[in-house]
PDB file of C-alpha atoms in Angstrom:
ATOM      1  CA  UNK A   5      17.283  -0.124  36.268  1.00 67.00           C
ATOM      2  CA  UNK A   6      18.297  -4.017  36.184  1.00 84.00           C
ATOM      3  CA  UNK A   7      20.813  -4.687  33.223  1.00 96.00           C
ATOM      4  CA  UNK A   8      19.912  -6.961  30.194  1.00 98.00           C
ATOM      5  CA  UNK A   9      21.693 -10.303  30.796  1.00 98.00           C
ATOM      6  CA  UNK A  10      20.150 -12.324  28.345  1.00 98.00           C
ATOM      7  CA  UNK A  11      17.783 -11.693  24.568  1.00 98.00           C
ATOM      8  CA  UNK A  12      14.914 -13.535  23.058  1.00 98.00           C
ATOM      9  CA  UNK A  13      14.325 -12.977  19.707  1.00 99.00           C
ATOM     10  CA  UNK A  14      10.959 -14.206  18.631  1.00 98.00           C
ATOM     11  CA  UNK A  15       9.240 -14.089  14.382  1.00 98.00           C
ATOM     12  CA  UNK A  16       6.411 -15.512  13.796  1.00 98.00           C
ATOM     13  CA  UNK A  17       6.422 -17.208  10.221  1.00 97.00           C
ATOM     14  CA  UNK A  18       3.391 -18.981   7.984  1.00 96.00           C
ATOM     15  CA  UNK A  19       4.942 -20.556   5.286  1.00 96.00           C
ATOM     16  CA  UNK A  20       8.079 -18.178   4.687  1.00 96.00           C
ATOM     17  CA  UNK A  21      10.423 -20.241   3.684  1.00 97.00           C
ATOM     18  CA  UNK A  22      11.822 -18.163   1.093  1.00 95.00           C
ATOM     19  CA  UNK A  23      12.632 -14.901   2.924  1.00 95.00           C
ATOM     20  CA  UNK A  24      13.166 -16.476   6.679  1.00 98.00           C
ATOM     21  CA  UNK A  25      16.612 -16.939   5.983  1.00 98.00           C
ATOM     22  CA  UNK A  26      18.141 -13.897   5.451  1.00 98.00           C
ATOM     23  CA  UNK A  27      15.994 -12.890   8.503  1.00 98.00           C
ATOM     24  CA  UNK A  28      17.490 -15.361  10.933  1.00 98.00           C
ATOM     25  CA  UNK A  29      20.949 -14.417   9.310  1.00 98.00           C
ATOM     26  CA  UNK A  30      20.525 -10.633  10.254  1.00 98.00           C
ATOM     27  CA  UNK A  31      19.415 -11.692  13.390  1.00 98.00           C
ATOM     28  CA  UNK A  32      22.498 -13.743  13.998  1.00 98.00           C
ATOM     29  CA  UNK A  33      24.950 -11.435  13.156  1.00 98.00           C
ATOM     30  CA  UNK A  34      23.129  -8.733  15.525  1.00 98.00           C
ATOM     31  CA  UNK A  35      23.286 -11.347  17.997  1.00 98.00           C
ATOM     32  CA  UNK A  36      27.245 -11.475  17.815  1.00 98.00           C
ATOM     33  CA  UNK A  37      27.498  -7.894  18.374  1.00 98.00           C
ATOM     34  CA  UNK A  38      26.096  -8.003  22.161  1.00 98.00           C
ATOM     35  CA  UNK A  39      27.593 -10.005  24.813  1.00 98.00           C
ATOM     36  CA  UNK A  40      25.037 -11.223  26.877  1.00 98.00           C
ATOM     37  CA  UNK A  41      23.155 -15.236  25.082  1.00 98.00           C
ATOM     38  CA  UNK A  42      20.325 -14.483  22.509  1.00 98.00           C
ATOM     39  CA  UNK A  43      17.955 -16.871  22.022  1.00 98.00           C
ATOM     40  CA  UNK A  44      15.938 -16.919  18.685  1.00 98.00           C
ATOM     41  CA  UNK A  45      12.357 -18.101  18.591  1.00 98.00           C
ATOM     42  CA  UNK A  46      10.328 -18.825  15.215  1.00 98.00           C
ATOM     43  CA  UNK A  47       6.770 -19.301  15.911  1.00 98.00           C
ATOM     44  CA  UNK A  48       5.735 -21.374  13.054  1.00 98.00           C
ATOM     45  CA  UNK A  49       1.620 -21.188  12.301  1.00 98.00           C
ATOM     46  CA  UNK A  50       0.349 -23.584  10.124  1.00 97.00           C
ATOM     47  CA  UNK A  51       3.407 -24.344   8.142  1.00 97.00           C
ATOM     48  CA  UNK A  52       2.624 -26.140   5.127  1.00 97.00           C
ATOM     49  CA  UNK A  53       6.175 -25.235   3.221  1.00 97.00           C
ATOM     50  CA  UNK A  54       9.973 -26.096   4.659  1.00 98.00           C
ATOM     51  CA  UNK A  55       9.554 -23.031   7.017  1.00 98.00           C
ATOM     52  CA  UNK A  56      10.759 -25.793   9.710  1.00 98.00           C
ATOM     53  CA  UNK A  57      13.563 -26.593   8.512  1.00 98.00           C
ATOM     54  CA  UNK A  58      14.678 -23.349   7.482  1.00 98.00           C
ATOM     55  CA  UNK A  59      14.743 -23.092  11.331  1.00 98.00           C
ATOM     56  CA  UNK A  60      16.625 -25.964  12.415  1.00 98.00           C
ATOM     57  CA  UNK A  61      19.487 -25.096   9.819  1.00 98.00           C
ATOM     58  CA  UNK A  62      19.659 -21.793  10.981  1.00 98.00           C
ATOM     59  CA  UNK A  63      19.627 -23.417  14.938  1.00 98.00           C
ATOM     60  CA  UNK A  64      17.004 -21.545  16.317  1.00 98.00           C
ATOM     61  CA  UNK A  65      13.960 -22.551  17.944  1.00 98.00           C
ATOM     62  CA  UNK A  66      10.715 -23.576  16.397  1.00 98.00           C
ATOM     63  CA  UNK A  67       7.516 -23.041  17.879  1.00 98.00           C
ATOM     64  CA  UNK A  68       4.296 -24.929  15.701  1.00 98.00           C
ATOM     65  CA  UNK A  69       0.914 -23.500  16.635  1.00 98.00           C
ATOM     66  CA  UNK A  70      -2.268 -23.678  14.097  1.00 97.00           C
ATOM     67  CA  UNK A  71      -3.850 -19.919  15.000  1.00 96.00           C
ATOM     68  CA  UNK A  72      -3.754 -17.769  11.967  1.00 94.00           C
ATOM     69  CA  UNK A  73      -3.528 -14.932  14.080  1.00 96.00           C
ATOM     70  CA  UNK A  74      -0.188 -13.278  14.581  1.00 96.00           C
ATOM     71  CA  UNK A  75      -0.758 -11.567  18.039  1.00 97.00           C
ATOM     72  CA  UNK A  76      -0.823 -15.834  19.347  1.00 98.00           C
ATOM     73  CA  UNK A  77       1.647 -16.191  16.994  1.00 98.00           C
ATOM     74  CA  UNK A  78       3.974 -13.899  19.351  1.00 98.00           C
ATOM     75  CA  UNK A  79       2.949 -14.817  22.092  1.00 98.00           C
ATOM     76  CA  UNK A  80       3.621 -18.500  21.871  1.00 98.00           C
ATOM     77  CA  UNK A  81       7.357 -17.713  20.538  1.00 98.00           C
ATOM     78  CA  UNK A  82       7.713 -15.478  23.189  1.00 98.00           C
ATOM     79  CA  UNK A  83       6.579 -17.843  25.930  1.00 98.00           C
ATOM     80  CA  UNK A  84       8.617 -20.476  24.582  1.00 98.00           C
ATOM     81  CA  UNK A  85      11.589 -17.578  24.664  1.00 98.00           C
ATOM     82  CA  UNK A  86      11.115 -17.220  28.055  1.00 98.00           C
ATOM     83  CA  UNK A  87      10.724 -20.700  29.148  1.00 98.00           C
ATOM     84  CA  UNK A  88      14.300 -21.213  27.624  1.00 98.00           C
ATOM     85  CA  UNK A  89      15.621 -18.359  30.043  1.00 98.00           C
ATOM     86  CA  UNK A  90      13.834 -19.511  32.573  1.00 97.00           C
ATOM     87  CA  UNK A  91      17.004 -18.985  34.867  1.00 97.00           C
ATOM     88  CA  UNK A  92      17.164 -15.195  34.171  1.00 98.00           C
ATOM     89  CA  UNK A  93      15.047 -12.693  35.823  1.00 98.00           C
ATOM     90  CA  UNK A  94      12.264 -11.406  33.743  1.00 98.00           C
ATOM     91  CA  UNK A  95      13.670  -7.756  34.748  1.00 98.00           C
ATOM     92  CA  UNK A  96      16.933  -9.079  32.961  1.00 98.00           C
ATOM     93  CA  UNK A  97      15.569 -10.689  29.651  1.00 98.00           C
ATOM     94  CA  UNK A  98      14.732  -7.986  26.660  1.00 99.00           C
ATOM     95  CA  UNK A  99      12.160  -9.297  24.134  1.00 99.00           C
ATOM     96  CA  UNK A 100      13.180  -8.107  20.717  1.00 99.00           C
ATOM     97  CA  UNK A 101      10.276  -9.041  17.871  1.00 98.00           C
ATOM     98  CA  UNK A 102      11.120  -8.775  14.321  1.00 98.00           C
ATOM     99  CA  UNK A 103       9.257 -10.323  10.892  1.00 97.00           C
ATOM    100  CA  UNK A 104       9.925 -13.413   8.617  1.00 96.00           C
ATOM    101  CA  UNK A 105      10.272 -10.751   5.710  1.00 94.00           C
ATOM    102  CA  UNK A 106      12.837  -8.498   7.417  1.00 96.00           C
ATOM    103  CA  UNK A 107      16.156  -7.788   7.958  1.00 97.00           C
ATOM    104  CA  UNK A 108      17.602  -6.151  11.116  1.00 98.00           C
ATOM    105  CA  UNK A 109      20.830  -4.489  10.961  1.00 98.00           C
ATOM    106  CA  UNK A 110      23.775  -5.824  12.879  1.00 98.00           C
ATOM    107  CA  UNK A 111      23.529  -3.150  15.649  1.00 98.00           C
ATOM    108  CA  UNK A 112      20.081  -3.898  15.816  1.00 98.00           C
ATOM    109  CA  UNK A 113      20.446  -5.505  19.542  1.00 98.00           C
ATOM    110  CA  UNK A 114      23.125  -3.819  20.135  1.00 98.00           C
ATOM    111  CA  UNK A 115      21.138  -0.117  19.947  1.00 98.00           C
ATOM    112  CA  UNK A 116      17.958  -1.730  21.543  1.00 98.00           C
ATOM    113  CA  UNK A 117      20.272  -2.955  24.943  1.00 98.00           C
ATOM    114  CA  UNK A 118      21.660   0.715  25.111  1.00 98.00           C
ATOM    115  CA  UNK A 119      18.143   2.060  24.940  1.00 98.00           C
ATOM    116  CA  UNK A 120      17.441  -0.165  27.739  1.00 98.00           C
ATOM    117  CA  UNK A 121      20.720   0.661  29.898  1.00 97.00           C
ATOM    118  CA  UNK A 122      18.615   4.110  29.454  1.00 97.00           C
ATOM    119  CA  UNK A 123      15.720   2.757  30.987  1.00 97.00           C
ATOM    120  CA  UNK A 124      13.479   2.043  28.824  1.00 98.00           C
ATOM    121  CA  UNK A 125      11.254  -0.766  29.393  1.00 98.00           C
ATOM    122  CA  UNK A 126      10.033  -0.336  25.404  1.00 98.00           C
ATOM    123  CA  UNK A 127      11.276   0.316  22.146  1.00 98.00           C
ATOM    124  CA  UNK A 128       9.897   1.305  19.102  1.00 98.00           C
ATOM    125  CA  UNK A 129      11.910   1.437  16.379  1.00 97.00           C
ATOM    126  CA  UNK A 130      11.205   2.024  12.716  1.00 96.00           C
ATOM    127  CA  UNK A 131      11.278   0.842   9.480  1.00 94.00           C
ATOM    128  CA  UNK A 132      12.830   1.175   5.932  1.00 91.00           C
ATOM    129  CA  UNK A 133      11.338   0.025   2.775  1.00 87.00           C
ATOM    130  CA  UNK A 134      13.834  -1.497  -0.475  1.00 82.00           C
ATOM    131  CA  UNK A 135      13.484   0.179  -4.068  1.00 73.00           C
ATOM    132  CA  UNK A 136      11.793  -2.494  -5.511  1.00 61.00           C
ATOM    133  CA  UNK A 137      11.235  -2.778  -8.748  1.00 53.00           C
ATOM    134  CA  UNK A 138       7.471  -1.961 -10.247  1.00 56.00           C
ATOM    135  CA  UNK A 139       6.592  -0.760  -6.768  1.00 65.00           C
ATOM    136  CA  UNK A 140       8.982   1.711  -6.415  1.00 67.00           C
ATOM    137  CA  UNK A 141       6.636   4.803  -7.070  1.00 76.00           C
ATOM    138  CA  UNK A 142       4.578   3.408  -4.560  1.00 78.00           C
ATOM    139  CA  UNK A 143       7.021   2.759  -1.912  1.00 78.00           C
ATOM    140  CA  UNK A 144       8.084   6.625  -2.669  1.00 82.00           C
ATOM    141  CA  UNK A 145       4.754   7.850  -1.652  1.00 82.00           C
ATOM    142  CA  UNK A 146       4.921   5.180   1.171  1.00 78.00           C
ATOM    143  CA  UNK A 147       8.121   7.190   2.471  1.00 85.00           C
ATOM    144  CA  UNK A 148       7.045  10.646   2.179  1.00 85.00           C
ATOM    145  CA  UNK A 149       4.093  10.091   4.461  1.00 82.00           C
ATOM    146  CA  UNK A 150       6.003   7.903   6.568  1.00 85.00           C
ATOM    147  CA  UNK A 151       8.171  10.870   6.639  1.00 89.00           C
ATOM    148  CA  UNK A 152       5.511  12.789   7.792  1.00 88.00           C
ATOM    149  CA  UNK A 153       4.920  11.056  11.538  1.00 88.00           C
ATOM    150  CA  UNK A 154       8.956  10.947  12.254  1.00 91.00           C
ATOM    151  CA  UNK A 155      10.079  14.090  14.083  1.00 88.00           C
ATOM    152  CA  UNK A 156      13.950  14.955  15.113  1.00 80.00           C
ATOM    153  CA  UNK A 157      13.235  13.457  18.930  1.00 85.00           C
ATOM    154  CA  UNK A 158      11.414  10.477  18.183  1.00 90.00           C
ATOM    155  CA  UNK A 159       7.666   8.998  15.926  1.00 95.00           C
ATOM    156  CA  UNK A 160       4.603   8.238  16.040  1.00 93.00           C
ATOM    157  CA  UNK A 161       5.257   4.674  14.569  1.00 94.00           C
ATOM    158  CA  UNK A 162       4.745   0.996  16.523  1.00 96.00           C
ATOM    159  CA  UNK A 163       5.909  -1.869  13.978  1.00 95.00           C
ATOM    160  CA  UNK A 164       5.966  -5.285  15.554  1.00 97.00           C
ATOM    161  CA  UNK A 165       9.164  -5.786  13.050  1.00 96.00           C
ATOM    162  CA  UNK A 166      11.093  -3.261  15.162  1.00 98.00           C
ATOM    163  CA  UNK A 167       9.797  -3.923  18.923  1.00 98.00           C
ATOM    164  CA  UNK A 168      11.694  -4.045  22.393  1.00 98.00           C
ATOM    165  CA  UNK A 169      10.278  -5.030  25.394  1.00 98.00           C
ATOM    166  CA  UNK A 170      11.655  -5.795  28.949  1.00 98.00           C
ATOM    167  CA  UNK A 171      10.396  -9.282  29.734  1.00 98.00           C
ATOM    168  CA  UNK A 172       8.833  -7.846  33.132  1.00 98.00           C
ATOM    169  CA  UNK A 173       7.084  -5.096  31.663  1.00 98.00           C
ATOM    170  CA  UNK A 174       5.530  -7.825  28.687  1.00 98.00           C
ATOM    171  CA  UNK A 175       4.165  -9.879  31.483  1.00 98.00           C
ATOM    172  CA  UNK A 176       2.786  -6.763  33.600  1.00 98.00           C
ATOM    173  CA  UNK A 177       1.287  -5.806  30.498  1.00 98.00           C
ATOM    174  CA  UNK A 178       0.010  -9.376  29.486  1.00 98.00           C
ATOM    175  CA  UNK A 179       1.683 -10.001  26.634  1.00 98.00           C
ATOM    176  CA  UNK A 180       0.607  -9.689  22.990  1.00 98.00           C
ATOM    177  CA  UNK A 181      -3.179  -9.745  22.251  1.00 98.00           C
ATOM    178  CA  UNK A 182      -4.519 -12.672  20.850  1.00 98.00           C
ATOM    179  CA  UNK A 183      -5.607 -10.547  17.658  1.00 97.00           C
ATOM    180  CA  UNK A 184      -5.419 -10.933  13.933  1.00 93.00           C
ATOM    181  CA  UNK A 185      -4.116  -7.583  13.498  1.00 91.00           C
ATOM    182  CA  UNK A 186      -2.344  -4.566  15.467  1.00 94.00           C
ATOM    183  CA  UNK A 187      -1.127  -6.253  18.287  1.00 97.00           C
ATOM    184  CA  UNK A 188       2.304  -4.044  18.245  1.00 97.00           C
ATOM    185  CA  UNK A 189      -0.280  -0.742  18.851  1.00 97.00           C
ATOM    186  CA  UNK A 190      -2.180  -3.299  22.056  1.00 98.00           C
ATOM    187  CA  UNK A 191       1.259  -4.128  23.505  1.00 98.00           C
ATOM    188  CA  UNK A 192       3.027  -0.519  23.077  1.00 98.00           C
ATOM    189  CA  UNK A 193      -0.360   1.254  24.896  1.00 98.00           C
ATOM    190  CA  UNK A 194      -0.485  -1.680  27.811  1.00 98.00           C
ATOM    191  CA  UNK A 195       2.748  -1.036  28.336  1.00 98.00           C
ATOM    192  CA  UNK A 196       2.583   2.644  28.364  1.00 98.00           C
ATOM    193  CA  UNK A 197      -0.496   2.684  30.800  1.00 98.00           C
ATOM    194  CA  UNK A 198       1.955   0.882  33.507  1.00 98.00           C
ATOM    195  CA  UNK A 199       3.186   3.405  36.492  1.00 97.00           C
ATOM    196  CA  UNK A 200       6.691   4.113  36.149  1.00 96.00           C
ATOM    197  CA  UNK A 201       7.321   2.329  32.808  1.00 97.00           C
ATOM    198  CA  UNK A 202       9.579   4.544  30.023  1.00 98.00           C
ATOM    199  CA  UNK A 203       8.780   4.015  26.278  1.00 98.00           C
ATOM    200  CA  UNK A 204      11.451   5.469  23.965  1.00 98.00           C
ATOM    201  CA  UNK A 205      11.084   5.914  20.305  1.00 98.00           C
ATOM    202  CA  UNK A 206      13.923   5.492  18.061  1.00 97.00           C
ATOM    203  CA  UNK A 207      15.169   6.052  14.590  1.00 95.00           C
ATOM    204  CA  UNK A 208      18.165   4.576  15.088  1.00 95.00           C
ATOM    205  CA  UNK A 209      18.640   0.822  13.762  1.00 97.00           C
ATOM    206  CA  UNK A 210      15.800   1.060  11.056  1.00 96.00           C
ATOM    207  CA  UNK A 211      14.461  -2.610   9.997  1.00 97.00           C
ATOM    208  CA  UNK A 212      14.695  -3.377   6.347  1.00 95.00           C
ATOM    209  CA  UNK A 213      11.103  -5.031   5.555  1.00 91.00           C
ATOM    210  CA  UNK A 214       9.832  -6.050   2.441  1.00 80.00           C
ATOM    211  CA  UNK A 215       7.572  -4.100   0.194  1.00 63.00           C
ATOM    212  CA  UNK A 216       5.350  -6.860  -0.780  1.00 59.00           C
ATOM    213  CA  UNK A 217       1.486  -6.288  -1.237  1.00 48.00           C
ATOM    214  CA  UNK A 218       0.096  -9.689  -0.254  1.00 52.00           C
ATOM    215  CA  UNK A 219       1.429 -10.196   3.434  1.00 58.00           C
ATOM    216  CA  UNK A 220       0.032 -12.951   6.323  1.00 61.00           C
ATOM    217  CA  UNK A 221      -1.413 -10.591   8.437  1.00 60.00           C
ATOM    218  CA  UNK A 222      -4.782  -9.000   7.463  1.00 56.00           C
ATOM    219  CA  UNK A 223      -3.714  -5.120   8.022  1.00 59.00           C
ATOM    220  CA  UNK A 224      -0.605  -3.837   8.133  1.00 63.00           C
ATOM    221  CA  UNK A 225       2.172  -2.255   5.798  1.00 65.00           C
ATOM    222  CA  UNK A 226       1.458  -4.723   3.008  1.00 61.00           C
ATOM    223  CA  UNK A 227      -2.340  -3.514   3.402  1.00 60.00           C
ATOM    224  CA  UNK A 228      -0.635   0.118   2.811  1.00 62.00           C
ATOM    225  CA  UNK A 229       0.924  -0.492  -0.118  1.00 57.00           C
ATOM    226  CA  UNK A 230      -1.916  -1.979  -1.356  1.00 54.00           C
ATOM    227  CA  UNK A 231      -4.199   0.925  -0.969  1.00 60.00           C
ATOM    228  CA  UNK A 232      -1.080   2.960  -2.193  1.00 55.00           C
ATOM    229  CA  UNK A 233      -1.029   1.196  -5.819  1.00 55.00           C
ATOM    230  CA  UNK A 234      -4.700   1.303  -5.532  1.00 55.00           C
ATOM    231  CA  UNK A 235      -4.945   4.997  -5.633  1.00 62.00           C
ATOM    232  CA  UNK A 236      -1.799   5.012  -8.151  1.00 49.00           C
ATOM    233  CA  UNK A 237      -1.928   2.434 -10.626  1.00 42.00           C
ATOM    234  CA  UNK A 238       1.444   1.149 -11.098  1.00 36.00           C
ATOM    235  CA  UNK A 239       3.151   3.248 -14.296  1.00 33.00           C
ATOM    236  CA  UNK A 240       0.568   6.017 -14.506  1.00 34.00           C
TER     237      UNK A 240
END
């Protein structure tokens, strides 16, 4: 198995510029915990807010694209990652994807590289949810049936917030869907049809992501928790 000799780190954002910060900072200070270059790629789709900027102070890469659909979203910051390690192999490069409302953990990259020492050619991490506030009864009965899918070897969970790929096995695979929704689920089961390619589940490294009900993308956790606080009124 080739070793990892260089990261790309790629979020796509619409209009986030209040909780992209403390993203990109999480993501830099996993970044100084491995010692192979990480570069950081925001894809930014149709930006109206200071999203852009938020980028250029925190020096990463900004990607603008007018899609409204996060699967292009990815895959424009990730081609954009790769064009800027152009000069590494693609069996060399890992492609870790987080969200604009996470927060990754310092040994974030540094778990996802061992995994693919290992390896693996994917990773599929999970994810943790805040107490927050008025939704925390909800984001209780979010965790217990989370709960329910994680088992002592590995999940059932794919979350685009807490995704590793191995640049080669992206490309075999083609790459995120050009979808509004569940583009982690296309990616993880092209990737798993390829001969010979390992996909490893983790618990390790869990992604903080916010427990917000009105999200960009169509479906997703926010949808959950929305269909959670439908069924249980907040304070009943």
């Amino acid at each position: 198995m080739s070793t990892i000799e260089a990261v790309a780190v790629v979020v796509p954002a619409r209009d986030e510029e209040a909780l992209l910060p403390d993203c990109l900072e999480s993501v830099r200070v996993a970044a100084g915990a491995v010692d192979v270059p990480v570069v950081t790629v925001v894809a930014l789709d149709s930006c109206v807010d200071d999203t852009a900027a938020v980028v250029a102070r925190a020096g990463a890469i900004g990607v603008p694209l007018r899609s409204g659909r996060v699967g292009a979203a990815r895959a424009a910051g990730t081609r954009a990652a790769l064009d800027a390690l152009a000069g590494v192999a693609p069996q060399r490069v890992w492609v870790a994807s987080t969200d604009a409302d996470s927060r990754v953990p310092a040994g974030w990259l540094r778990h996802h590289l061992a995994l693919a020492a290992a390896g693996a050619d994917l990773v599929l991490g999970v994810v943790e949810l805040p107490d927050d506030g008025g939704l925390l009864d909800v984001v209780r009965t979010w965790r217990r049936a989370y709960a329910r899918l994680v088992r002592p070897d590995g999940h059932e969970h794919v979350h685009a917030a807490n995704l590793g790929v191995r640049a080669s096995a992206y490309l075999a695979a083609g790459g995120w869907a050009d979808v509004a929704a569940h583009e982690d689920r296309l990616l993880a089961q092209a990737v798993a049809a390829l001969p010979g390619r390992r996909v490893v589940t983790t618990v390790g490294a869990p992604v903080a992501t916010s427990a917000r009900v009105l999200a960009r993308a169509p479906h997703g956790l926010a949808a959950d928790l929305r269909a959670l606080a439908a069924e249980r009124p907040l304070g009943a």
